[in-house]
GROMACS .gro file of C-alpha atoms in nm:
model
  371
    1MET     CA    1  11.632   8.139  15.799
    2GLU     CA    2  11.791   7.884  15.588
    3LYS     CA    3  11.472   7.699  15.565
    4TYR     CA    4  11.303   7.970  15.390
    5ILE     CA    5  11.585   8.094  15.179
    6PHE     CA    6  11.463   7.994  14.830
    7LEU     CA    7  11.097   8.134  14.917
    8ILE     CA    8  11.255   8.458  15.033
    9THR     CA    9  11.481   8.510  14.748
   10ASP     CA   10  11.211   8.430  14.493
   11LEU     CA   11  10.980   8.690  14.661
   12PHE     CA   12  11.254   8.945  14.637
   13ARG     CA   13  11.326   8.863  14.279
   14CYS     CA   14  10.963   8.935  14.176
   15TYR     CA   15  10.960   9.301  14.300
   16LEU     CA   16  11.297   9.434  14.352
   17SER     CA   17  11.573   9.539  14.116
   18ASP     CA   18  11.930   9.435  14.175
   19LYS     CA   19  12.017   9.758  14.327
   20GLU     CA   20  11.709   9.756  14.561
   21LEU     CA   21  11.790   9.397  14.644
   22ILE     CA   22  12.141   9.494  14.759
   23TYR     CA   23  11.996   9.795  14.978
   24LEU     CA   24  11.768   9.580  15.132
   25THR     CA   25  12.003   9.309  15.238
   26SER     CA   26  12.216   9.570  15.384
   27THR     CA   27  11.968   9.650  15.655
   28SER     CA   28  12.055   9.373  15.886
   29LYS     CA   29  12.331   9.120  15.951
   30LYS     CA   30  12.087   8.823  15.879
   31LEU     CA   31  11.992   8.971  15.559
   32GLU     CA   32  12.366   9.053  15.466
   33LYS     CA   33  12.429   8.692  15.454
   34LEU     CA   34  12.195   8.648  15.163
   35LYS     CA   35  12.406   8.866  14.951
   36GLU     CA   36  12.640   8.581  14.875
   37GLN     CA   37  12.336   8.338  14.801
   38LEU     CA   38  12.167   8.550  14.554
   39TYR     CA   39  12.210   8.602  14.189
   40TYR     CA   40  12.218   8.946  13.999
   41ASN     CA   41  12.101   8.985  13.660
   42ASP     CA   42  12.085   9.354  13.592
   43LYS     CA   43  12.366   9.463  13.336
   44ILE     CA   44  12.646   9.620  13.533
   45ALA     CA   45  13.000   9.717  13.437
   46CYS     CA   46  13.271   9.468  13.585
   47LYS     CA   47  13.481   9.777  13.727
   48LYS     CA   48  13.189   9.866  13.961
   49ILE     CA   49  13.157   9.515  14.130
   50MET     CA   50  13.514   9.365  14.116
   51HIS     CA   51  13.570   9.488  14.474
   52LEU     CA   52  13.241   9.315  14.631
   53PRO     CA   53  13.294   8.984  14.808
   54TYR     CA   54  12.989   8.843  14.635
   55ASN     CA   55  13.103   8.961  14.271
   56ASN     CA   56  13.088   8.625  14.116
   57ASN     CA   57  12.731   8.627  14.172
   58PHE     CA   58  12.656   8.905  13.894
   59ARG     CA   59  12.544   8.721  13.565
   60CYS     CA   60  12.512   8.996  13.314
   61VAL     CA   61  12.815   9.234  13.280
   62VAL     CA   62  12.975   9.505  13.070
   63VAL     CA   63  13.329   9.425  12.975
   64GLU     CA   64  13.530   9.753  12.891
   65TYR     CA   65  13.855   9.772  12.728
   66GLY     CA   66  14.147   9.647  12.951
   67ALA     CA   67  13.920   9.450  13.176
   68ARG     CA   68  14.135   9.216  13.402
   69TRP     CA   69  13.830   9.035  13.567
   70ILE     CA   70  13.508   8.895  13.478
   71PRO     CA   71  13.257   8.706  13.733
   72LYS     CA   72  13.297   8.342  13.725
   73ASN     CA   73  12.916   8.274  13.703
   74VAL     CA   74  12.868   8.512  13.404
   75LYS     CA   75  12.584   8.444  13.147
   76PHE     CA   76  12.531   8.751  12.965
   77VAL     CA   77  12.827   8.953  12.829
   78TYR     CA   78  12.831   9.288  12.673
   79TYR     CA   79  13.142   9.415  12.528
   80ARG     CA   80  13.199   9.794  12.529
   81PHE     CA   81  13.492   9.945  12.347
   82ALA     CA   82  13.664   9.573  12.397
   83THR     CA   83  13.796   9.322  12.181
   84TYR     CA   84  13.567   9.028  12.257
   85GLU     CA   85  13.811   8.729  12.202
   86ARG     CA   86  14.114   8.923  12.386
   87GLU     CA   87  13.922   9.019  12.680
   88THR     CA   88  13.729   8.688  12.750
   89PRO     CA   89  13.910   8.452  12.980
   90GLU     CA   90  13.931   8.094  12.852
   91PHE     CA   91  13.752   7.928  13.132
   92LEU     CA   92  13.442   8.136  13.073
   93PHE     CA   93  13.390   8.074  12.716
   94SER     CA   94  13.171   7.753  12.785
   95LYS     CA   95  12.964   7.965  13.042
   96ILE     CA   96  12.858   8.245  12.819
   97THR     CA   97  12.509   8.208  12.677
   98HIS     CA   98  12.433   8.574  12.575
   99LEU     CA   99  12.692   8.786  12.389
  100GLU     CA  100  12.617   9.147  12.285
  101LEU     CA  101  12.882   9.338  12.100
  102ASP     CA  102  12.881   9.739  12.098
  103ASP     CA  103  12.850   9.962  11.814
  104TYR     CA  104  13.208  10.000  11.752
  105HIS     CA  105  13.317   9.648  11.759
  106GLN     CA  106  13.459   9.570  11.400
  107SER     CA  107  13.699   9.293  11.419
  108ASN     CA  108  13.617   8.960  11.252
  109ILE     CA  109  13.457   8.711  11.476
  110LYS     CA  110  13.654   8.355  11.461
  111ARG     CA  111  13.531   8.193  11.758
  112LEU     CA  112  13.192   8.206  11.955
  113PRO     CA  113  13.114   8.025  12.297
  114PRO     CA  114  12.996   7.683  12.247
  115ASN     CA  115  12.691   7.715  12.455
  116LEU     CA  116  12.577   8.062  12.321
  117SER     CA  117  12.186   8.102  12.285
  118HIS     CA  118  12.160   8.476  12.203
  119LEU     CA  119  12.406   8.685  11.951
  120ILE     CA  120  12.332   9.041  11.923
  121LEU     CA  121  12.567   9.246  11.694
  122GLY     CA  122  12.650   9.619  11.715
  123LYS     CA  123  12.477   9.891  11.490
  124ARG     CA  124  12.795   9.948  11.305
  125TRP     CA  125  12.892   9.584  11.257
  126THR     CA  126  12.951   9.487  10.912
  127GLU     CA  127  13.228   9.218  10.927
  128LYS     CA  128  13.182   8.853  10.836
  129ILE     CA  129  13.152   8.584  11.105
  130THR     CA  130  13.445   8.348  10.985
  131CYS     CA  131  13.338   8.065  11.229
  132ASP     CA  132  13.046   7.858  11.228
  133ILE     CA  133  12.736   7.968  11.430
  134PRO     CA  134  12.709   7.709  11.729
  135LEU     CA  135  12.382   7.506  11.687
  136THR     CA  136  12.285   7.631  12.044
  137VAL     CA  137  12.206   7.970  11.895
  138THR     CA  138  11.836   8.045  11.902
  139HIS     CA  139  11.831   8.418  11.891
  140ILE     CA  140  12.039   8.663  11.641
  141ALA     CA  141  12.003   9.014  11.613
  142PHE     CA  142  12.212   9.197  11.355
  143GLY     CA  143  12.292   9.565  11.353
  144ASN     CA  144  12.175   9.865  11.140
  145ARG     CA  145  12.465   9.840  10.886
  146PHE     CA  146  12.445   9.451  10.825
  147ASN     CA  147  12.367   9.388  10.470
  148ARG     CA  148  12.515   9.032  10.358
  149PRO     CA  149  12.361   8.711  10.253
  150LEU     CA  150  12.164   8.576  10.538
  151GLU     CA  151  12.216   8.194  10.480
  152LYS     CA  152  12.557   8.162  10.635
  153TYR     CA  153  12.436   8.287  10.972
  154MET     CA  154  12.122   8.069  11.003
  155THR     CA  155  12.123   7.732  11.174
  156LYS     CA  156  11.838   7.492  11.228
  157MET     CA  157  11.803   7.606  11.571
  158VAL     CA  158  11.745   7.985  11.507
  159THR     CA  159  11.379   8.089  11.608
  160HIS     CA  160  11.426   8.454  11.684
  161LEU     CA  161  11.566   8.670  11.399
  162SER     CA  162  11.605   9.062  11.383
  163LEU     CA  163  11.768   9.231  11.082
  164GLY     CA  164  11.926   9.574  11.107
  165LYS     CA  165  11.809   9.900  10.915
  166LYS     CA  166  12.006   9.847  10.601
  167PHE     CA  167  11.958   9.473  10.534
  168ASN     CA  168  11.785   9.437  10.159
  169GLN     CA  169  11.928   9.115  10.050
  170THR     CA  170  11.731   8.836   9.854
  171ILE     CA  171  11.643   8.555  10.094
  172GLU     CA  172  11.633   8.201   9.980
  173LYS     CA  173  11.289   8.032  10.028
  174SER     CA  174  11.378   7.795  10.317
  175THR     CA  175  11.601   8.009  10.520
  176LEU     CA  176  11.317   8.120  10.759
  177SER     CA  177  11.136   7.782  10.759
  178LEU     CA  178  11.188   7.728  11.138
  179VAL     CA  179  11.180   8.092  11.262
  180THR     CA  180  10.900   8.195  11.475
  181HIS     CA  181  10.981   8.560  11.542
  182LEU     CA  182  11.092   8.758  11.274
  183THR     CA  183  11.158   9.147  11.273
  184MET     CA  184  11.247   9.250  10.918
  185SER     CA  185  11.476   9.585  10.853
  186ALA     CA  186  11.357   9.921  10.786
  187ASN     CA  187  11.490   9.905  10.405
  188TYR     CA  188  11.336   9.558  10.320
  189ASP     CA  189  11.078   9.617  10.048
  190ARG     CA  190  11.087   9.294   9.849
  191SER     CA  191  10.824   9.052   9.787
  192ILE     CA  192  10.789   8.774  10.048
  193ASP     CA  193  10.534   8.564   9.865
  194GLU     CA  194  10.800   8.295   9.786
  195LEU     CA  195  10.950   8.260  10.114
  196ASP     CA  196  10.857   7.980  10.370
  197LEU     CA  197  10.700   8.157  10.679
  198SER     CA  198  10.485   7.873  10.781
  199SER     CA  199  10.654   7.868  11.132
  200ILE     CA  200  10.619   8.251  11.200
  201ILE     CA  201  10.417   8.342  11.513
  202HIS     CA  202  10.522   8.711  11.551
  203LEU     CA  203  10.606   8.921  11.247
  204THR     CA  204  10.728   9.282  11.229
  205PHE     CA  205  10.790   9.469  10.895
  206GLY     CA  206  11.029   9.763  10.864
  207TYR     CA  207  10.966  10.117  10.788
  208ASN     CA  208  10.966  10.093  10.397
  209PHE     CA  209  10.780   9.765  10.348
  210ASN     CA  210  10.454   9.856  10.148
  211ARG     CA  211  10.366   9.547   9.960
  212PRO     CA  212  10.037   9.345   9.890
  213PHE     CA  213  10.017   9.073  10.173
  214ASN     CA  214   9.764   8.856   9.991
  215ASN     CA  215   9.948   8.573   9.877
  216VAL     CA  216  10.155   8.487  10.184
  217THR     CA  217  10.089   8.155  10.370
  218LEU     CA  218  10.115   8.244  10.763
  219THR     CA  219   9.911   7.985  10.926
  220GLN     CA  220  10.047   8.014  11.269
  221ILE     CA  221  10.094   8.390  11.301
  222THR     CA  222   9.929   8.564  11.593
  223HIS     CA  223  10.118   8.886  11.612
  224LEU     CA  224  10.158   9.096  11.304
  225THR     CA  225  10.308   9.461  11.306
  226PHE     CA  226  10.376   9.690  11.016
  227VAL     CA  227  10.573   9.989  11.076
  228GLY     CA  228  10.589  10.312  10.870
  229ASN     CA  229  10.498  10.331  10.512
  230TYR     CA  230  10.272  10.011  10.497
  231ASN     CA  231   9.932  10.139  10.327
  232GLN     CA  232   9.760   9.832  10.171
  233PRO     CA  233   9.398   9.726  10.160
  234ILE     CA  234   9.329   9.480  10.440
  235LYS     CA  235   9.062   9.248  10.246
  236ASN     CA  236   9.196   8.906  10.226
  237SER     CA  237   9.544   8.997  10.340
  238ILE     CA  238   9.533   8.944  10.725
  239PRO     CA  239   9.566   8.603  10.827
  240SER     CA  240   9.264   8.453  11.030
  241SER     CA  241   9.493   8.333  11.303
  242VAL     CA  242   9.618   8.694  11.383
  243THR     CA  243   9.497   8.819  11.725
  244HIS     CA  244   9.744   9.115  11.765
  245LEU     CA  245   9.752   9.374  11.486
  246GLU     CA  246   9.930   9.713  11.452
  247PHE     CA  247   9.968   9.944  11.190
  248GLY     CA  248  10.228  10.223  11.155
  249ASN     CA  249  10.173  10.604  11.086
  250ASN     CA  250  10.114  10.585  10.707
  251PHE     CA  251   9.817  10.322  10.735
  252ASN     CA  252   9.496  10.470  10.625
  253GLN     CA  253   9.245  10.201  10.485
  254PRO     CA  254   8.895  10.087  10.607
  255LEU     CA  255   8.882   9.826  10.860
  256ASN     CA  256   8.552   9.644  10.733
  257ASP     CA  257   8.722   9.333  10.653
  258LEU     CA  258   8.933   9.288  10.943
  259PRO     CA  259   8.931   8.900  11.083
  260LEU     CA  260   8.722   8.838  11.385
  261THR     CA  261   9.022   8.683  11.551
  262VAL     CA  262   9.178   9.019  11.601
  263LYS     CA  263   9.136   9.139  11.948
  264ASN     CA  264   9.405   9.390  11.998
  265LEU     CA  265   9.434   9.647  11.739
  266THR     CA  266   9.678   9.956  11.730
  267LEU     CA  267   9.639  10.244  11.461
  268ALA     CA  268   9.860  10.564  11.411
  269PHE     CA  269   9.868  10.916  11.287
  270LYS     CA  270   9.729  10.903  10.938
  271PHE     CA  271   9.441  10.678  11.016
  272ASN     CA  272   9.099  10.852  10.941
  273HIS     CA  273   8.829  10.573  10.874
  274SER     CA  274   8.539  10.446  11.066
  275LEU     CA  275   8.595  10.262  11.401
  276LYS     CA  276   8.248  10.152  11.423
  277ASP     CA  277   8.271   9.824  11.250
  278CYS     CA  278   8.626   9.702  11.337
  279GLY     CA  279   8.539   9.328  11.387
  280ALA     CA  280   8.574   9.174  11.726
  281VAL     CA  281   8.836   9.417  11.865
  282THR     CA  282   8.825   9.443  12.242
  283ASN     CA  283   9.178   9.627  12.287
  284LEU     CA  284   9.211   9.942  12.070
  285THR     CA  285   9.509  10.170  12.087
  286LEU     CA  286   9.490  10.496  11.886
  287ASN     CA  287   9.838  10.674  11.842
  288VAL     CA  288   9.663  10.948  11.657
  289ASN     CA  289   9.705  11.334  11.614
  290SER     CA  290   9.579  11.580  11.863
  291ASP     CA  291   9.274  11.668  11.664
  292PHE     CA  292   9.168  11.325  11.588
  293ILE     CA  293   8.789  11.254  11.628
  294PRO     CA  294   8.635  10.924  11.511
  295ILE     CA  295   8.410  10.974  11.226
  296ASP     CA  296   8.126  10.786  11.370
  297GLY     CA  297   8.207  10.663  11.697
  298ILE     CA  298   8.389  10.354  11.818
  299SER     CA  299   8.279   9.977  11.804
  300LEU     CA  300   8.092   9.839  12.101
  301SER     CA  301   8.330   9.529  12.104
  302VAL     CA  302   8.598   9.767  12.261
  303THR     CA  303   8.653   9.727  12.647
  304HIS     CA  304   8.998   9.867  12.669
  305LEU     CA  305   9.063  10.196  12.495
  306THR     CA  306   9.397  10.369  12.482
  307PHE     CA  307   9.488  10.719  12.342
  308GLY     CA  308   9.852  10.803  12.242
  309PHE     CA  309  10.084  11.087  12.346
  310TYR     CA  310   9.930  11.360  12.136
  311PHE     CA  311   9.563  11.315  12.180
  312ASP     CA  312   9.375  11.623  12.311
  313GLN     CA  313   9.014  11.614  12.207
  314ILE     CA  314   8.678  11.666  12.398
  315ILE     CA  315   8.547  11.308  12.437
  316THR     CA  316   8.189  11.380  12.531
  317GLY     CA  317   7.941  11.133  12.342
  318TRP     CA  318   8.164  10.889  12.142
  319ILE     CA  319   8.331  10.664  12.387
  320PRO     CA  320   8.122  10.331  12.406
  321GLU     CA  321   7.941  10.215  12.706
  322SER     CA  322   8.142   9.875  12.666
  323VAL     CA  323   8.448  10.055  12.762
  324THR     CA  324   8.589   9.957  13.106
  325HIS     CA  325   8.941  10.064  13.093
  326LEU     CA  326   9.020  10.405  12.946
  327LYS     CA  327   9.377  10.540  12.917
  328PHE     CA  328   9.503  10.891  12.797
  329GLY     CA  329   9.837  10.988  12.703
  330THR     CA  330  10.074  11.286  12.810
  331CYS     CA  331   9.901  11.567  12.622
  332PHE     CA  332   9.548  11.506  12.709
  333ASN     CA  333   9.394  11.774  12.914
  334LYS     CA  334   9.016  11.785  12.868
  335SER     CA  335   8.732  11.735  13.121
  336VAL     CA  336   8.648  11.367  13.200
  337LYS     CA  337   8.326  11.408  13.376
  338ASN     CA  338   8.122  11.286  13.090
  339ILE     CA  339   8.285  10.948  13.016
  340PRO     CA  340   8.083  10.626  13.045
  341SER     CA  341   7.966  10.489  13.384
  342SER     CA  342   8.099  10.172  13.263
  343VAL     CA  343   8.452  10.286  13.297
  344THR     CA  344   8.607  10.155  13.610
  345HIS     CA  345   8.981  10.195  13.538
  346LEU     CA  346   9.099  10.546  13.430
  347TYR     CA  347   9.463  10.647  13.354
  348LEU     CA  348   9.557  11.000  13.315
  349GLY     CA  349   9.887  11.154  13.180
  350VAL     CA  350  10.125  11.406  13.337
  351GLY     CA  351   9.944  11.681  13.111
  352PHE     CA  352   9.602  11.637  13.273
  353LYS     CA  353   9.530  11.943  13.489
  354GLN     CA  354   9.152  11.941  13.509
  355PRO     CA  355   8.975  11.940  13.865
  356ARG     CA  356   9.000  11.592  14.029
  357ASP     CA  357   8.650  11.607  14.146
  358GLU     CA  358   8.534  11.585  13.787
  359ILE     CA  359   8.637  11.220  13.790
  360PRO     CA  360   8.326  11.002  13.804
  361LYS     CA  361   8.276  10.804  14.127
  362THR     CA  362   8.238  10.491  13.907
  363CYS     CA  363   8.594  10.482  13.847
  364LEU     CA  364   8.746  10.251  14.096
  365PHE     CA  365   9.065  10.270  14.018
  366VAL     CA  366   9.242  10.591  13.891
  367LEU     CA  367   9.618  10.665  13.803
  368HIS     CA  368   9.728  11.012  13.723
  369GLY     CA  369  10.100  11.069  13.624
  370GLU     CA  370  10.358  10.889  13.417
  371ILE     CA  371  10.229  10.595  13.251
   0.00000   0.00000   0.00000
């Protein structure tokens, strides 16, 4: 048993949650011994595990007000209605790598763990961080009310940055020069032409952003997401390195000038242009209204076609023969007997009530239910 302990625990970890793992290891005396050799990574309140003999093996915990105990091997700590510095034993400071403060945490932060890598601040957090951000921090996420100059909080090691809803400060040119993953705030609607975004790989704009994108240098970007109001022409604005492109509800522009590098495309409610010529897109997701019908069909480059929650239209005649994977959302409830014979994988939502015998025999894999 001991010889294969690492293999067994790795296999368990691939398929089971912490709760399932504990249930499984409770089924025999031999498996029971594994409990003290396993680490548990799902978030759980300290008060729920403090009585367990293997309680120090929990790495992700919720600390509530008045907590008297925290696991010795903890890595991720979430503070709920608790004062971060008061509730943390001194011996744990150097072990904490992930720190998350809840929405009501409003006290000044005067000290941060020296080995911290992820810092997540609550939605209501507006206070200053009066101490230095450790150079070990690579991920920072600010809450919805944060709207202070950004420069004080950025170190040379921060690669992942998420800005809360209300942030709308001017950002100095070099502040984001080493950031690879950036999520802008919902309120941010300033020009980004002067920013150094040369390291950005994943970029998400917030709800209010709706500015031309032509003069921005993004040589490394592969994933570009616009949420909400963005509705600008795409000609000469989508970098040729982009492979994943997602538009929000207000986007309604022609796709003729889509770069051939874009393989994954997501469109939403207001889109009402041709999908016949959308570059070399292979994976197309349409989060559209229930009455959406493509103007002149869908590009033959598409192999994976997904319809969103509300779509519920007769599909006869306009799904291309190139599609092999077809997925419908919750509201879809129309016949699928005339889908192309090329479709081998069919996913149907919980709202689908049509006769099962209408599903073509060419569909080798069919999933019906919550997707």
